[in-house]
PDB file of C-alpha atoms in Angstrom:
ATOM      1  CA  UNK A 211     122.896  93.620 106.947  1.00 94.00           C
ATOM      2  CA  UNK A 212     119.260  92.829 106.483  1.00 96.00           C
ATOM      3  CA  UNK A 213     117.783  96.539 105.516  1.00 97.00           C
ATOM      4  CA  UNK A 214     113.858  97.365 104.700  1.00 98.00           C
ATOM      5  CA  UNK A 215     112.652 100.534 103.873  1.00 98.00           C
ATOM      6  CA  UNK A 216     109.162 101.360 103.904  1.00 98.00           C
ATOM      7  CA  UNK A 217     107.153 103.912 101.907  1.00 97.00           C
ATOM      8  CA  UNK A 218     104.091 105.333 101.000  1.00 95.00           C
ATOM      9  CA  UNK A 219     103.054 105.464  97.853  1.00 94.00           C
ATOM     10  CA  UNK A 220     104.027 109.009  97.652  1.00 95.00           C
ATOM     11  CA  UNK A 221     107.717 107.631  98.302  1.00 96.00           C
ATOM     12  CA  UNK A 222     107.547 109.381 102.020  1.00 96.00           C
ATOM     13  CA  UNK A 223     109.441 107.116 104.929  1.00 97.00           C
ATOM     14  CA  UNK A 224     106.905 105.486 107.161  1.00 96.00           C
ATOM     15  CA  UNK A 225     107.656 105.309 110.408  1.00 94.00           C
ATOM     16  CA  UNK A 226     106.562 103.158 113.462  1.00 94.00           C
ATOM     17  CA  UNK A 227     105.834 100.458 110.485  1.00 96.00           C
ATOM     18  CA  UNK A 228     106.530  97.201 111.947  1.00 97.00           C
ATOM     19  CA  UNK A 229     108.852  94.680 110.229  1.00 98.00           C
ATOM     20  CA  UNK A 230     109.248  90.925 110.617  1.00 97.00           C
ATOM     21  CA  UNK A 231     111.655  89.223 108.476  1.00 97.00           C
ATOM     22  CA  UNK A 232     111.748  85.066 108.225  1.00 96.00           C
ATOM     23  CA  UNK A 233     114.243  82.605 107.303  1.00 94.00           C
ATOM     24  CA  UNK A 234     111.684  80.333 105.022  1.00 94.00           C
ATOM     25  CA  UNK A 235     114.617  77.099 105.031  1.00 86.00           C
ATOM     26  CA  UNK A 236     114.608  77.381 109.045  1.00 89.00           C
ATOM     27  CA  UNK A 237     111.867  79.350 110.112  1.00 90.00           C
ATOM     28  CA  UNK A 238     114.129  81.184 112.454  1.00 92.00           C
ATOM     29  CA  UNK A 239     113.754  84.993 112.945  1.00 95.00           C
ATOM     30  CA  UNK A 240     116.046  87.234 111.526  1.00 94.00           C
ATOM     31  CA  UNK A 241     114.768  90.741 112.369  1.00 96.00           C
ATOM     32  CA  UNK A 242     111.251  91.825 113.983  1.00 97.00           C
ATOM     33  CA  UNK A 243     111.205  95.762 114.648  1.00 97.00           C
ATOM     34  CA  UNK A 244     109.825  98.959 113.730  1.00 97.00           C
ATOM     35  CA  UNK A 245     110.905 101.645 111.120  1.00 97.00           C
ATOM     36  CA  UNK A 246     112.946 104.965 112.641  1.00 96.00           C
ATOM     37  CA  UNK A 247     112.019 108.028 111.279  1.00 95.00           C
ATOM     38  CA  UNK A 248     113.443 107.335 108.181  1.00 97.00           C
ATOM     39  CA  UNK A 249     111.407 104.744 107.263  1.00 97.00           C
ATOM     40  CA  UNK A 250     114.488 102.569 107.726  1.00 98.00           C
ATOM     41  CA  UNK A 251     114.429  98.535 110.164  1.00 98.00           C
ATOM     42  CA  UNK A 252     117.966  97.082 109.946  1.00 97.00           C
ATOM     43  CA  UNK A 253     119.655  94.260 111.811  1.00 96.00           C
ATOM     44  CA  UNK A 254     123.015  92.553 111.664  1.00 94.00           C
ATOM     45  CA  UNK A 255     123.114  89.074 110.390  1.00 92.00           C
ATOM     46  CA  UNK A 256     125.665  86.601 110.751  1.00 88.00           C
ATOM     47  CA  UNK A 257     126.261  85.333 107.095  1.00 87.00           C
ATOM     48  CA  UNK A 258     126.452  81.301 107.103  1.00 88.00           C
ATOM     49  CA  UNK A 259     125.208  80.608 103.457  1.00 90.00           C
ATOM     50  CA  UNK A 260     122.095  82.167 101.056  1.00 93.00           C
ATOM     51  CA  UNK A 261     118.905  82.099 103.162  1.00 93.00           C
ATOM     52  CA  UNK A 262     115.641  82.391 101.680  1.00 95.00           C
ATOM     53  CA  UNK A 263     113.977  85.030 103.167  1.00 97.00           C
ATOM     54  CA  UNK A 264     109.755  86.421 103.972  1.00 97.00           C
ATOM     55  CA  UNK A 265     109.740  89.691 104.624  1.00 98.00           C
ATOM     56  CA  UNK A 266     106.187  90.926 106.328  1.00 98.00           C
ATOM     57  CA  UNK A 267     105.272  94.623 106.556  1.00 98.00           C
ATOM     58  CA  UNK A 268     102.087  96.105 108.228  1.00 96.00           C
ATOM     59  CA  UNK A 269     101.228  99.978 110.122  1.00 94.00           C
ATOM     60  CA  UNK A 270      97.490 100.062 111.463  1.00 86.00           C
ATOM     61  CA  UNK A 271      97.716 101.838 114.544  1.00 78.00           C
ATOM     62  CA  UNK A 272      95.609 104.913 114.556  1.00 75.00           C
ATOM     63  CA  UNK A 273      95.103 107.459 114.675  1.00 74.00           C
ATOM     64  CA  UNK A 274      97.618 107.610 111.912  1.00 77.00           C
ATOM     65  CA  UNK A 275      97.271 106.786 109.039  1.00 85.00           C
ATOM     66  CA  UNK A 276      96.523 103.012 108.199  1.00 90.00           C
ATOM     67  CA  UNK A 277      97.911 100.504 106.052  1.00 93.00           C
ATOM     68  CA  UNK A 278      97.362  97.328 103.684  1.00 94.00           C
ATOM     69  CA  UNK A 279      99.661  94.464 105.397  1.00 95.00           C
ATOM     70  CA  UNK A 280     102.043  93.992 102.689  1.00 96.00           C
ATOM     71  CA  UNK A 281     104.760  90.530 102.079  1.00 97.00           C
ATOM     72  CA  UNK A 282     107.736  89.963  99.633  1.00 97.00           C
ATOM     73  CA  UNK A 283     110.126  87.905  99.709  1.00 97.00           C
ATOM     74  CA  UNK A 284     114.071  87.634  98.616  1.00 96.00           C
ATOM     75  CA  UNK A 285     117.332  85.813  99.040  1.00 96.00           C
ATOM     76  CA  UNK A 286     119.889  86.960 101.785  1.00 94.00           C
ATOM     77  CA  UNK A 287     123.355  86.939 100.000  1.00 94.00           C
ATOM     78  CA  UNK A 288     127.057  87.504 101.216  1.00 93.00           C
ATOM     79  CA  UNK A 289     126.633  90.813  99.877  1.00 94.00           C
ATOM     80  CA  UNK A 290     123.157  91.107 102.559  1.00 95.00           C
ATOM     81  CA  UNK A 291     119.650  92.126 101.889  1.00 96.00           C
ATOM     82  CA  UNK A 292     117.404  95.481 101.038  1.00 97.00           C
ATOM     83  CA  UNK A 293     114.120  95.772  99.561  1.00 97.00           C
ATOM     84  CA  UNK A 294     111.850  99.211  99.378  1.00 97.00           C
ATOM     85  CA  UNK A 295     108.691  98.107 100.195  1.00 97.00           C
ATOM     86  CA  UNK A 296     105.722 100.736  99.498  1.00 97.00           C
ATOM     87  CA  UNK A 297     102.651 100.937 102.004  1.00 96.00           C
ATOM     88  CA  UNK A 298      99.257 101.552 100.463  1.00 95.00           C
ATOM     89  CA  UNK A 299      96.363 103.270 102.748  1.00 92.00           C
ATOM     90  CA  UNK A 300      93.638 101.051 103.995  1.00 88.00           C
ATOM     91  CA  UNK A 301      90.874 102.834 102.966  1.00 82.00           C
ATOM     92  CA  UNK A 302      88.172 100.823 105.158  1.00 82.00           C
ATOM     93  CA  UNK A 303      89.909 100.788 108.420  1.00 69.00           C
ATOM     94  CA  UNK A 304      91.116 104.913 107.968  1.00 54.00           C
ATOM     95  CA  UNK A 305      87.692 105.655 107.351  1.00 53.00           C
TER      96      UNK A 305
END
């Protein structure tokens, strides 16, 4: 499994926050969708050797609360992949 979680900085699920997640050797796609109420994307991958992965984060649709677009990156493994990653507020476009 390739698993993101996104926060706030409060630790609080965000959801609707949508998720894209790169292979960086192939430049395929390995999972593009939004966070469930528990802050929680997941897909299924099908494991063929370590994959360098991008992992892209952003939630700016209002009138909810927006955030800064956030990236990290990480290495897909036998064993899969999950990362927390932690929204911050975008105080220029909320205001």
């Amino acid at each position: 499994y390739v698993t993101v979680r996104v926060v706030d900085q409060s630790l609080n699920p965000i959801e609707g926050a949508q998720v894209w997640v790169y292979n960086i050797t192939d430049g395929s796609v390995i999972m593009n969708k939004a966070t469930g109420a528990n802050g929680v994307a997941q897909a299924t991958v099908n494991y063929t050797g370590d994959k360098q992965l991008q992992v892209n984060v952003r939630k700016s649709t209002p009138p909810a609360t927006r955030y800064l677009p956030s990236t990290t990156y990480g290495v897909l493994t036998s064993a899969g992949f999950s990362t927390t990653v932690v929204l911050y507020p975008d105080l220029v476009a909320s205001s």
